[in-house]
PDB file of C-alpha atoms in Angstrom:
ATOM      1  CA  UNK A 686       0.084   0.397   0.310  1.00  0.00           C
ATOM      2  CA  UNK A 687       3.128   2.524   1.042  1.00  0.00           C
ATOM      3  CA  UNK A 688       4.211   2.327  -2.625  1.00  0.00           C
ATOM      4  CA  UNK A 689       1.100   1.858  -4.270  1.00  0.00           C
ATOM      5  CA  UNK A 690       0.227   5.475  -2.324  1.00  0.00           C
ATOM      6  CA  UNK A 691       3.651   6.808  -3.511  1.00  0.00           C
ATOM      7  CA  UNK A 692       3.097   5.781  -6.792  1.00  0.00           C
ATOM      8  CA  UNK A 693       0.036   7.429  -6.923  1.00  0.00           C
ATOM      9  CA  UNK A 694       1.347  10.737  -6.095  1.00  0.00           C
ATOM     10  CA  UNK A 695       4.530  10.383  -8.518  1.00  0.00           C
ATOM     11  CA  UNK A 696       2.004   9.884 -11.441  1.00  0.00           C
ATOM     12  CA  UNK A 697       0.278  13.455  -9.963  1.00  0.00           C
ATOM     13  CA  UNK A 698       3.092  15.093  -9.938  1.00  0.00           C
ATOM     14  CA  UNK A 699       4.370  14.174 -13.170  1.00  0.00           C
ATOM     15  CA  UNK A 700       1.016  14.885 -14.491  1.00  0.00           C
ATOM     16  CA  UNK A 701       1.176  18.652 -13.502  1.00  0.00           C
ATOM     17  CA  UNK A 702       4.473  18.962 -14.725  1.00  0.00           C
ATOM     18  CA  UNK A 703       2.981  18.371 -18.229  1.00  0.00           C
ATOM     19  CA  UNK A 704      -0.306  20.699 -18.063  1.00  0.00           C
ATOM     20  CA  UNK A 705      -0.023  23.995 -16.160  1.00  0.00           C
ATOM     21  CA  UNK A 706      -3.331  23.863 -15.688  1.00  0.00           C
ATOM     22  CA  UNK A 707      -2.884  21.368 -13.012  1.00  0.00           C
ATOM     23  CA  UNK A 708      -0.675  23.521 -10.938  1.00  0.00           C
ATOM     24  CA  UNK A 709      -1.544  25.631  -7.671  1.00  0.00           C
ATOM     25  CA  UNK A 710      -1.187  29.249  -7.862  1.00  0.00           C
ATOM     26  CA  UNK A 711       0.743  29.443  -4.591  1.00  0.00           C
ATOM     27  CA  UNK A 712       0.819  32.391  -2.272  1.00  0.00           C
ATOM     28  CA  UNK A 713       2.942  32.568   1.223  1.00  0.00           C
ATOM     29  CA  UNK A 714       2.569  34.495   4.323  1.00  0.00           C
ATOM     30  CA  UNK A 715       5.496  34.357   6.926  1.00  0.00           C
ATOM     31  CA  UNK A 716       4.987  35.496   9.982  1.00  0.00           C
ATOM     32  CA  UNK A 717       7.993  36.169  11.949  1.00  0.00           C
ATOM     33  CA  UNK A 718       7.293  36.128  15.553  1.00  0.00           C
ATOM     34  CA  UNK A 719       6.699  32.269  15.030  1.00  0.00           C
ATOM     35  CA  UNK A 720       8.778  31.602  11.712  1.00  0.00           C
ATOM     36  CA  UNK A 721       5.846  30.297  10.301  1.00  0.00           C
ATOM     37  CA  UNK A 722       4.501  30.327   6.690  1.00  0.00           C
ATOM     38  CA  UNK A 723       1.240  30.156   5.955  1.00  0.00           C
ATOM     39  CA  UNK A 724      -0.478  29.518   2.497  1.00  0.00           C
ATOM     40  CA  UNK A 725      -3.332  30.215  -0.017  1.00  0.00           C
ATOM     41  CA  UNK A 726      -3.211  27.171  -2.298  1.00  0.00           C
ATOM     42  CA  UNK A 727      -5.910  28.289  -5.118  1.00  0.00           C
ATOM     43  CA  UNK A 728      -7.233  26.810  -8.488  1.00  0.00           C
ATOM     44  CA  UNK A 729      -7.012  29.580 -10.838  1.00  0.00           C
ATOM     45  CA  UNK A 730      -9.256  28.218 -13.144  1.00  0.00           C
ATOM     46  CA  UNK A 731     -12.456  27.705 -10.413  1.00  0.00           C
ATOM     47  CA  UNK A 732     -10.765  30.124  -8.177  1.00  0.00           C
ATOM     48  CA  UNK A 733     -11.619  27.704  -5.111  1.00  0.00           C
ATOM     49  CA  UNK A 734      -8.568  27.536  -2.352  1.00  0.00           C
ATOM     50  CA  UNK A 735      -7.280  26.111   0.171  1.00  0.00           C
ATOM     51  CA  UNK A 736      -5.725  27.318   3.282  1.00  0.00           C
ATOM     52  CA  UNK A 737      -2.775  25.532   5.166  1.00  0.00           C
ATOM     53  CA  UNK A 738      -1.164  26.277   9.081  1.00  0.00           C
ATOM     54  CA  UNK A 739      -2.722  29.693   9.698  1.00  0.00           C
ATOM     55  CA  UNK A 740      -1.914  31.440  12.567  1.00  0.00           C
ATOM     56  CA  UNK A 741      -3.345  33.076  15.148  1.00  0.00           C
ATOM     57  CA  UNK A 742      -1.478  35.811  16.873  1.00  0.00           C
ATOM     58  CA  UNK A 743      -0.875  35.131  20.611  1.00  0.00           C
ATOM     59  CA  UNK A 744       0.883  37.369  23.418  1.00  0.00           C
ATOM     60  CA  UNK A 745       1.933  35.290  26.040  1.00  0.00           C
ATOM     61  CA  UNK A 746       2.523  37.796  28.298  1.00  0.00           C
ATOM     62  CA  UNK A 747      -0.732  39.325  28.596  1.00  0.00           C
ATOM     63  CA  UNK A 748      -2.783  35.979  27.176  1.00  0.00           C
ATOM     64  CA  UNK A 749      -3.996  37.943  24.514  1.00  0.00           C
ATOM     65  CA  UNK A 750      -4.745  37.419  20.533  1.00  0.00           C
ATOM     66  CA  UNK A 751      -5.036  39.547  17.653  1.00  0.00           C
ATOM     67  CA  UNK A 752      -5.622  38.260  14.121  1.00  0.00           C
ATOM     68  CA  UNK A 753      -3.549  40.512  12.045  1.00  0.00           C
ATOM     69  CA  UNK A 754      -1.607  37.792  10.595  1.00  0.00           C
ATOM     70  CA  UNK A 755      -5.259  35.702   9.642  1.00  0.00           C
ATOM     71  CA  UNK A 756      -6.429  38.923   8.043  1.00  0.00           C
ATOM     72  CA  UNK A 757      -3.810  39.249   5.809  1.00  0.00           C
ATOM     73  CA  UNK A 758      -4.930  36.423   4.358  1.00  0.00           C
ATOM     74  CA  UNK A 759      -8.487  37.284   4.347  1.00  0.00           C
ATOM     75  CA  UNK A 760      -7.470  40.235   2.713  1.00  0.00           C
ATOM     76  CA  UNK A 761      -5.990  38.296  -0.349  1.00  0.00           C
ATOM     77  CA  UNK A 762      -8.692  35.844  -0.350  1.00  0.00           C
ATOM     78  CA  UNK A 763     -11.233  38.630  -1.184  1.00  0.00           C
ATOM     79  CA  UNK A 764      -9.501  40.701  -3.207  1.00  0.00           C
ATOM     80  CA  UNK A 765      -8.550  37.153  -5.531  1.00  0.00           C
ATOM     81  CA  UNK A 766     -12.324  36.875  -5.384  1.00  0.00           C
ATOM     82  CA  UNK A 767     -11.154  33.210  -4.294  1.00  0.00           C
ATOM     83  CA  UNK A 768     -13.476  30.501  -2.706  1.00  0.00           C
ATOM     84  CA  UNK A 769     -12.274  28.652   0.690  1.00  0.00           C
ATOM     85  CA  UNK A 770     -13.401  25.093   0.378  1.00  0.00           C
ATOM     86  CA  UNK A 771     -10.242  23.757   3.120  1.00  0.00           C
ATOM     87  CA  UNK A 772      -8.234  24.627   6.010  1.00  0.00           C
ATOM     88  CA  UNK A 773      -5.686  22.545   6.336  1.00  0.00           C
ATOM     89  CA  UNK A 774      -3.771  21.539   9.375  1.00  0.00           C
ATOM     90  CA  UNK A 775      -0.195  19.436   8.630  1.00  0.00           C
ATOM     91  CA  UNK A 776       0.030  18.779  11.978  1.00  0.00           C
ATOM     92  CA  UNK A 777      -1.003  20.285  15.636  1.00  0.00           C
ATOM     93  CA  UNK A 778       1.641  23.061  16.136  1.00  0.00           C
ATOM     94  CA  UNK A 779       3.556  23.360  19.473  1.00  0.00           C
ATOM     95  CA  UNK A 780       4.735  26.312  18.117  1.00  0.00           C
ATOM     96  CA  UNK A 781       1.537  28.894  17.069  1.00  0.00           C
ATOM     97  CA  UNK A 782      -1.671  28.780  17.330  1.00  0.00           C
ATOM     98  CA  UNK A 783      -3.931  27.908  14.358  1.00  0.00           C
ATOM     99  CA  UNK A 784      -6.522  30.709  13.090  1.00  0.00           C
ATOM    100  CA  UNK A 785      -8.620  28.070  11.372  1.00  0.00           C
ATOM    101  CA  UNK A 786     -11.553  28.615  13.308  1.00  0.00           C
ATOM    102  CA  UNK A 787     -11.295  32.407  12.872  1.00  0.00           C
ATOM    103  CA  UNK A 788     -10.604  32.236   9.303  1.00  0.00           C
ATOM    104  CA  UNK A 789     -13.698  29.360   8.851  1.00  0.00           C
ATOM    105  CA  UNK A 790     -16.000  31.701  10.184  1.00  0.00           C
ATOM    106  CA  UNK A 791     -15.040  34.699   7.817  1.00  0.00           C
ATOM    107  CA  UNK A 792     -13.994  32.753   5.266  1.00  0.00           C
ATOM    108  CA  UNK A 793     -16.127  29.158   5.410  1.00  0.00           C
ATOM    109  CA  UNK A 794     -14.299  26.010   4.206  1.00  0.00           C
ATOM    110  CA  UNK A 795     -13.672  22.781   5.872  1.00  0.00           C
ATOM    111  CA  UNK A 796     -10.916  22.474   8.813  1.00  0.00           C
ATOM    112  CA  UNK A 797      -9.169  19.342   8.505  1.00  0.00           C
ATOM    113  CA  UNK A 798      -6.253  17.523   9.598  1.00  0.00           C
ATOM    114  CA  UNK A 799      -4.475  13.516   9.862  1.00  0.00           C
ATOM    115  CA  UNK A 800      -5.983  11.104  11.687  1.00  0.00           C
ATOM    116  CA  UNK A 801      -3.598  10.241  13.979  1.00  0.00           C
ATOM    117  CA  UNK A 802      -4.224  13.397  15.719  1.00  0.00           C
ATOM    118  CA  UNK A 803      -6.409  11.063  18.013  1.00  0.00           C
ATOM    119  CA  UNK A 804      -3.003   9.818  19.184  1.00  0.00           C
ATOM    120  CA  UNK A 805      -2.079  13.524  19.844  1.00  0.00           C
ATOM    121  CA  UNK A 806      -5.543  14.390  21.641  1.00  0.00           C
ATOM    122  CA  UNK A 807      -4.800  11.392  23.993  1.00  0.00           C
ATOM    123  CA  UNK A 808      -1.354  12.670  24.821  1.00  0.00           C
ATOM    124  CA  UNK A 809      -1.879  15.939  26.036  1.00  0.00           C
ATOM    125  CA  UNK A 810      -5.403  15.397  27.129  1.00  0.00           C
ATOM    126  CA  UNK A 811      -3.841  13.473  29.723  1.00  0.00           C
ATOM    127  CA  UNK A 812      -0.750  16.151  30.045  1.00  0.00           C
ATOM    128  CA  UNK A 813      -3.404  18.843  30.505  1.00  0.00           C
ATOM    129  CA  UNK A 814      -5.746  16.394  32.504  1.00  0.00           C
ATOM    130  CA  UNK A 815      -8.889  17.507  29.837  1.00  0.00           C
ATOM    131  CA  UNK A 816     -11.195  15.462  31.775  1.00  0.00           C
ATOM    132  CA  UNK A 817     -13.755  13.776  30.003  1.00  0.00           C
ATOM    133  CA  UNK A 818     -15.673  16.662  28.509  1.00  0.00           C
ATOM    134  CA  UNK A 819     -12.569  16.948  26.048  1.00  0.00           C
ATOM    135  CA  UNK A 820     -12.947  14.602  22.990  1.00  0.00           C
ATOM    136  CA  UNK A 821     -10.402  12.564  21.652  1.00  0.00           C
ATOM    137  CA  UNK A 822     -11.350  11.260  18.430  1.00  0.00           C
ATOM    138  CA  UNK A 823     -10.672  14.371  16.120  1.00  0.00           C
ATOM    139  CA  UNK A 824     -14.208  15.452  16.550  1.00  0.00           C
ATOM    140  CA  UNK A 825     -13.374  18.851  16.587  1.00  0.00           C
ATOM    141  CA  UNK A 826     -11.992  18.778  13.096  1.00  0.00           C
ATOM    142  CA  UNK A 827     -14.467  18.473  10.079  1.00  0.00           C
ATOM    143  CA  UNK A 828     -12.273  16.311   8.652  1.00  0.00           C
ATOM    144  CA  UNK A 829      -9.319  13.789   9.644  1.00  0.00           C
ATOM    145  CA  UNK A 830      -7.546  12.458   6.684  1.00  0.00           C
ATOM    146  CA  UNK A 831      -6.034   8.957   5.886  1.00  0.00           C
ATOM    147  CA  UNK A 832      -3.128   7.815   4.673  1.00  0.00           C
ATOM    148  CA  UNK A 833      -2.964   8.083   0.377  1.00  0.00           C
ATOM    149  CA  UNK A 834      -6.560   9.498   0.621  1.00  0.00           C
ATOM    150  CA  UNK A 835      -7.001  12.285  -2.253  1.00  0.00           C
ATOM    151  CA  UNK A 836      -8.946  15.253  -2.547  1.00  0.00           C
ATOM    152  CA  UNK A 837      -9.309  18.141  -5.103  1.00  0.00           C
ATOM    153  CA  UNK A 838      -8.869  21.651  -4.509  1.00  0.00           C
ATOM    154  CA  UNK A 839     -11.695  23.654  -7.680  1.00  0.00           C
ATOM    155  CA  UNK A 840      -9.924  21.060 -10.448  1.00  0.00           C
ATOM    156  CA  UNK A 841      -6.534  19.979  -8.678  1.00  0.00           C
ATOM    157  CA  UNK A 842      -5.824  16.851  -7.758  1.00  0.00           C
ATOM    158  CA  UNK A 843      -4.108  16.335  -3.934  1.00  0.00           C
ATOM    159  CA  UNK A 844      -3.096  13.559  -1.783  1.00  0.00           C
ATOM    160  CA  UNK A 845      -2.292  13.507   1.627  1.00  0.00           C
ATOM    161  CA  UNK A 846       0.671  11.630   2.921  1.00  0.00           C
ATOM    162  CA  UNK A 847       0.925  10.171   6.540  1.00  0.00           C
ATOM    163  CA  UNK A 848       4.941  11.683   7.744  1.00  0.00           C
ATOM    164  CA  UNK A 849       5.242  10.981  11.379  1.00  0.00           C
ATOM    165  CA  UNK A 850       8.239  11.367  13.539  1.00  0.00           C
ATOM    166  CA  UNK A 851       7.864  15.420  14.910  1.00  0.00           C
ATOM    167  CA  UNK A 852       4.815  14.263  16.067  1.00  0.00           C
ATOM    168  CA  UNK A 853       2.642  11.235  15.424  1.00  0.00           C
ATOM    169  CA  UNK A 854       0.289  13.217  13.197  1.00  0.00           C
ATOM    170  CA  UNK A 855       2.012  15.044  10.825  1.00  0.00           C
ATOM    171  CA  UNK A 856       0.511  15.072   7.293  1.00  0.00           C
ATOM    172  CA  UNK A 857       2.512  16.171   4.214  1.00  0.00           C
ATOM    173  CA  UNK A 858      -0.241  17.329   1.239  1.00  0.00           C
ATOM    174  CA  UNK A 859       0.718  17.042  -2.630  1.00  0.00           C
ATOM    175  CA  UNK A 860      -1.453  19.400  -4.657  1.00  0.00           C
ATOM    176  CA  UNK A 861      -0.638  19.198  -8.051  1.00  0.00           C
ATOM    177  CA  UNK A 862       3.109  19.225  -8.827  1.00  0.00           C
ATOM    178  CA  UNK A 863       3.518  20.914  -5.431  1.00  0.00           C
ATOM    179  CA  UNK A 864       4.069  19.662  -1.507  1.00  0.00           C
ATOM    180  CA  UNK A 865       3.559  21.457   1.484  1.00  0.00           C
ATOM    181  CA  UNK A 866       5.758  19.143   4.317  1.00  0.00           C
ATOM    182  CA  UNK A 867       4.557  21.074   7.430  1.00  0.00           C
ATOM    183  CA  UNK A 868       7.625  20.315   9.982  1.00  0.00           C
ATOM    184  CA  UNK A 869       9.379  17.344   8.495  1.00  0.00           C
ATOM    185  CA  UNK A 870      11.789  19.072   6.341  1.00  0.00           C
ATOM    186  CA  UNK A 871      13.503  22.936   6.476  1.00  0.00           C
ATOM    187  CA  UNK A 872      15.129  24.540   4.029  1.00  0.00           C
ATOM    188  CA  UNK A 873      18.429  22.310   2.559  1.00  0.00           C
ATOM    189  CA  UNK A 874      20.771  24.797   4.751  1.00  0.00           C
ATOM    190  CA  UNK A 875      18.458  24.546   7.807  1.00  0.00           C
ATOM    191  CA  UNK A 876      18.122  20.699   7.730  1.00  0.00           C
ATOM    192  CA  UNK A 877      15.486  18.844   9.175  1.00  0.00           C
ATOM    193  CA  UNK A 878      12.501  19.076  12.508  1.00  0.00           C
ATOM    194  CA  UNK A 879      13.310  17.774  15.930  1.00  0.00           C
ATOM    195  CA  UNK A 880      11.394  14.588  16.856  1.00  0.00           C
ATOM    196  CA  UNK A 881      11.389  14.869  20.706  1.00  0.00           C
ATOM    197  CA  UNK A 882       7.946  15.904  21.271  1.00  0.00           C
ATOM    198  CA  UNK A 883       5.605  13.026  22.859  1.00  0.00           C
ATOM    199  CA  UNK A 884       5.266  10.642  19.942  1.00  0.00           C
ATOM    200  CA  UNK A 885       8.117  11.720  18.242  1.00  0.00           C
ATOM    201  CA  UNK A 886      10.477   9.075  16.513  1.00  0.00           C
ATOM    202  CA  UNK A 887      13.483  10.595  14.885  1.00  0.00           C
ATOM    203  CA  UNK A 888      13.452   6.843  13.267  1.00  0.00           C
ATOM    204  CA  UNK A 889      10.095   7.914  11.930  1.00  0.00           C
ATOM    205  CA  UNK A 890      11.060  10.897  10.875  1.00  0.00           C
ATOM    206  CA  UNK A 891      13.995   9.642   8.666  1.00  0.00           C
ATOM    207  CA  UNK A 892      11.887   7.255   7.060  1.00  0.00           C
ATOM    208  CA  UNK A 893       8.934   9.723   6.174  1.00  0.00           C
ATOM    209  CA  UNK A 894      11.632  12.427   5.063  1.00  0.00           C
ATOM    210  CA  UNK A 895      12.897   9.567   2.453  1.00  0.00           C
ATOM    211  CA  UNK A 896       9.592   9.017   1.389  1.00  0.00           C
ATOM    212  CA  UNK A 897       8.817  12.557   0.361  1.00  0.00           C
ATOM    213  CA  UNK A 898      12.320  12.570  -1.202  1.00  0.00           C
ATOM    214  CA  UNK A 899      11.221   9.855  -3.035  1.00  0.00           C
ATOM    215  CA  UNK A 900       9.125  12.058  -4.921  1.00  0.00           C
ATOM    216  CA  UNK A 901      10.012  13.086  -8.444  1.00  0.00           C
ATOM    217  CA  UNK A 902      12.951  15.584  -8.162  1.00  0.00           C
ATOM    218  CA  UNK A 903      10.992  18.048 -10.119  1.00  0.00           C
ATOM    219  CA  UNK A 904       8.657  18.226  -7.124  1.00  0.00           C
ATOM    220  CA  UNK A 905       8.297  21.869  -5.255  1.00  0.00           C
ATOM    221  CA  UNK A 906       8.375  21.374  -1.699  1.00  0.00           C
ATOM    222  CA  UNK A 907       7.117  24.127   0.762  1.00  0.00           C
ATOM    223  CA  UNK A 908       8.312  24.213   4.409  1.00  0.00           C
ATOM    224  CA  UNK A 909       5.893  25.468   7.507  1.00  0.00           C
ATOM    225  CA  UNK A 910       9.211  27.533   8.944  1.00  0.00           C
ATOM    226  CA  UNK A 911      12.032  28.852   8.363  1.00  0.00           C
ATOM    227  CA  UNK A 912      14.781  30.358  10.859  1.00  0.00           C
ATOM    228  CA  UNK A 913      17.392  31.594   8.363  1.00  0.00           C
ATOM    229  CA  UNK A 914      20.432  29.204   8.773  1.00  0.00           C
ATOM    230  CA  UNK A 915      24.264  30.937   9.284  1.00  0.00           C
ATOM    231  CA  UNK A 916      25.229  33.095   6.257  1.00  0.00           C
ATOM    232  CA  UNK A 917      21.763  33.451   4.917  1.00  0.00           C
ATOM    233  CA  UNK A 918      20.775  37.316   5.644  1.00  0.00           C
ATOM    234  CA  UNK A 919      16.625  36.254   3.810  1.00  0.00           C
ATOM    235  CA  UNK A 920      13.499  34.058   4.965  1.00  0.00           C
ATOM    236  CA  UNK A 921      13.039  31.135   2.297  1.00  0.00           C
ATOM    237  CA  UNK A 922      10.743  28.817   2.753  1.00  0.00           C
ATOM    238  CA  UNK A 923      10.325  26.966  -1.040  1.00  0.00           C
ATOM    239  CA  UNK A 924      13.021  24.388  -2.612  1.00  0.00           C
ATOM    240  CA  UNK A 925      12.940  21.250  -4.555  1.00  0.00           C
ATOM    241  CA  UNK A 926      13.160  17.328  -3.844  1.00  0.00           C
ATOM    242  CA  UNK A 927      16.542  17.083  -5.974  1.00  0.00           C
ATOM    243  CA  UNK A 928      18.145  20.400  -3.780  1.00  0.00           C
ATOM    244  CA  UNK A 929      16.805  18.658  -0.834  1.00  0.00           C
ATOM    245  CA  UNK A 930      18.356  15.256  -1.681  1.00  0.00           C
ATOM    246  CA  UNK A 931      21.779  17.056  -2.815  1.00  0.00           C
ATOM    247  CA  UNK A 932      22.242  19.290   0.043  1.00  0.00           C
ATOM    248  CA  UNK A 933      20.214  19.398   2.765  1.00  0.00           C
ATOM    249  CA  UNK A 934      22.681  19.320   5.829  1.00  0.00           C
ATOM    250  CA  UNK A 935      21.349  16.876   7.925  1.00  0.00           C
ATOM    251  CA  UNK A 936      19.803  13.880   5.382  1.00  0.00           C
ATOM    252  CA  UNK A 937      21.091  14.023   2.024  1.00  0.00           C
ATOM    253  CA  UNK A 938      21.444  11.353  -0.130  1.00  0.00           C
ATOM    254  CA  UNK A 939      24.285   8.583   1.757  1.00  0.00           C
ATOM    255  CA  UNK A 940      22.933   9.704   5.386  1.00  0.00           C
ATOM    256  CA  UNK A 941      22.181   6.418   6.604  1.00  0.00           C
ATOM    257  CA  UNK A 942      19.244   5.941   9.224  1.00  0.00           C
ATOM    258  CA  UNK A 943      21.600   5.021  12.061  1.00  0.00           C
ATOM    259  CA  UNK A 944      23.619   8.189  11.140  1.00  0.00           C
ATOM    260  CA  UNK A 945      20.728   9.867  11.234  1.00  0.00           C
ATOM    261  CA  UNK A 946      18.917   9.476  14.462  1.00  0.00           C
ATOM    262  CA  UNK A 947      21.962   9.588  16.241  1.00  0.00           C
ATOM    263  CA  UNK A 948      22.819  13.350  14.845  1.00  0.00           C
ATOM    264  CA  UNK A 949      19.202  13.988  15.625  1.00  0.00           C
ATOM    265  CA  UNK A 950      18.952  12.286  19.178  1.00  0.00           C
ATOM    266  CA  UNK A 951      22.243  14.342  19.805  1.00  0.00           C
ATOM    267  CA  UNK A 952      20.906  17.822  18.771  1.00  0.00           C
ATOM    268  CA  UNK A 953      17.573  17.685  20.391  1.00  0.00           C
ATOM    269  CA  UNK A 954      18.945  16.671  23.610  1.00  0.00           C
ATOM    270  CA  UNK A 955      20.317  20.587  23.167  1.00  0.00           C
ATOM    271  CA  UNK A 956      16.895  22.626  22.108  1.00  0.00           C
ATOM    272  CA  UNK A 957      14.854  24.436  24.285  1.00  0.00           C
ATOM    273  CA  UNK A 958      11.321  23.691  25.011  1.00  0.00           C
ATOM    274  CA  UNK A 959       9.582  26.491  22.262  1.00  0.00           C
ATOM    275  CA  UNK A 960       8.045  29.047  23.573  1.00  0.00           C
ATOM    276  CA  UNK A 961       4.282  28.717  22.866  1.00  0.00           C
ATOM    277  CA  UNK A 962       4.269  24.724  23.163  1.00  0.00           C
ATOM    278  CA  UNK A 963       1.726  24.832  26.433  1.00  0.00           C
ATOM    279  CA  UNK A 964      -0.509  27.080  24.512  1.00  0.00           C
ATOM    280  CA  UNK A 965      -0.347  26.011  21.522  1.00  0.00           C
ATOM    281  CA  UNK A 966      -1.239  22.242  21.535  1.00  0.00           C
ATOM    282  CA  UNK A 967      -3.719  22.930  24.096  1.00  0.00           C
ATOM    283  CA  UNK A 968      -5.896  24.817  21.497  1.00  0.00           C
ATOM    284  CA  UNK A 969      -4.435  22.921  18.696  1.00  0.00           C
ATOM    285  CA  UNK A 970      -5.426  19.294  19.725  1.00  0.00           C
ATOM    286  CA  UNK A 971      -8.673  21.547  20.190  1.00  0.00           C
ATOM    287  CA  UNK A 972      -9.306  22.650  15.973  1.00  0.00           C
ATOM    288  CA  UNK A 973      -7.701  25.900  17.064  1.00  0.00           C
ATOM    289  CA  UNK A 974     -10.794  26.829  19.496  1.00  0.00           C
ATOM    290  CA  UNK A 975      -9.926  27.587  23.273  1.00  0.00           C
ATOM    291  CA  UNK A 976     -11.289  25.775  25.895  1.00  0.00           C
ATOM    292  CA  UNK A 977     -15.001  26.037  27.492  1.00  0.00           C
ATOM    293  CA  UNK A 978     -15.053  28.880  29.394  1.00  0.00           C
ATOM    294  CA  UNK A 979     -15.536  28.685  33.229  1.00  0.00           C
ATOM    295  CA  UNK A 980     -17.921  30.274  35.028  1.00  0.00           C
ATOM    296  CA  UNK A 981     -16.667  33.466  35.176  1.00  0.00           C
ATOM    297  CA  UNK A 982     -17.353  33.518  30.760  1.00  0.00           C
ATOM    298  CA  UNK A 983     -12.986  33.538  30.164  1.00  0.00           C
ATOM    299  CA  UNK A 984     -11.510  30.373  29.125  1.00  0.00           C
ATOM    300  CA  UNK A 985      -8.334  29.505  31.108  1.00  0.00           C
ATOM    301  CA  UNK A 986      -4.903  27.954  29.277  1.00  0.00           C
ATOM    302  CA  UNK A 987      -3.295  25.472  31.706  1.00  0.00           C
ATOM    303  CA  UNK A 988      -0.139  25.509  32.562  1.00  0.00           C
ATOM    304  CA  UNK A 989       1.390  21.708  34.051  1.00  0.00           C
ATOM    305  CA  UNK A 990       4.433  22.633  36.587  1.00  0.00           C
ATOM    306  CA  UNK A 991       7.003  20.528  36.396  1.00  0.00           C
ATOM    307  CA  UNK A 992       5.502  17.942  33.881  1.00  0.00           C
ATOM    308  CA  UNK A 993       7.498  18.438  30.400  1.00  0.00           C
TER     309      UNK A 993
END
């Protein structure tokens, strides 16, 4: 089955390479506060579009949210006369809050994530002592993608690929000839994502990356984050399979699984916990919604003490 899924994705990419009508128009929105890239992926023919990995602005010290980043996306969608049919998450992010509910209210569309989100909900539901009122079945989302599931953005075909390792639920989405890889890969000069979160696994991450890098060399790859590698002065988020295979500093062709696992495990042991992991995950496992308001009408985010 995994080989058949990869063959289907390869055929889709090759068809898009031969026919420009099957290639999406992609607009990136970079949030420097969280180093996150959100995307509007549109079919020029039908004007249908998907929004991938949106950001809700969050001021941690004050516990306040704002919508400037999401409003930039709304302005683009409106000016281009697009119809949003999908609001897609590559995973439950640990570094920013999702703006999907706000965007859905303003623009419509189905909110979707990989079906392994249920595993992440179970792990973090226990960490936050969320109780039985917190459903751990993915029902906060409108759709849960399975590995190899196909869907459409207008007339452009897309396929969901399960790429665990960073978290158990990470997905990549191949739309036409473009793949949105979430937190698996970074730009070639920066390397790969960490694998030390609950449920993460460096060995799984290596295999997921090699799966992605088995796609045709011309496949366009779009990152979810960029932090500017040493010596690079500008942010960047688009590369190709060929560039990753040739020069990714962590996982270029020739790097073995054991070598990668050793490097990734050693590197992860030096990394600090992301600044927004506790509010982000707590909200994102709920599909971007905040916990239910308490009797005073206020929602609260829990901070477990000495638990991570």
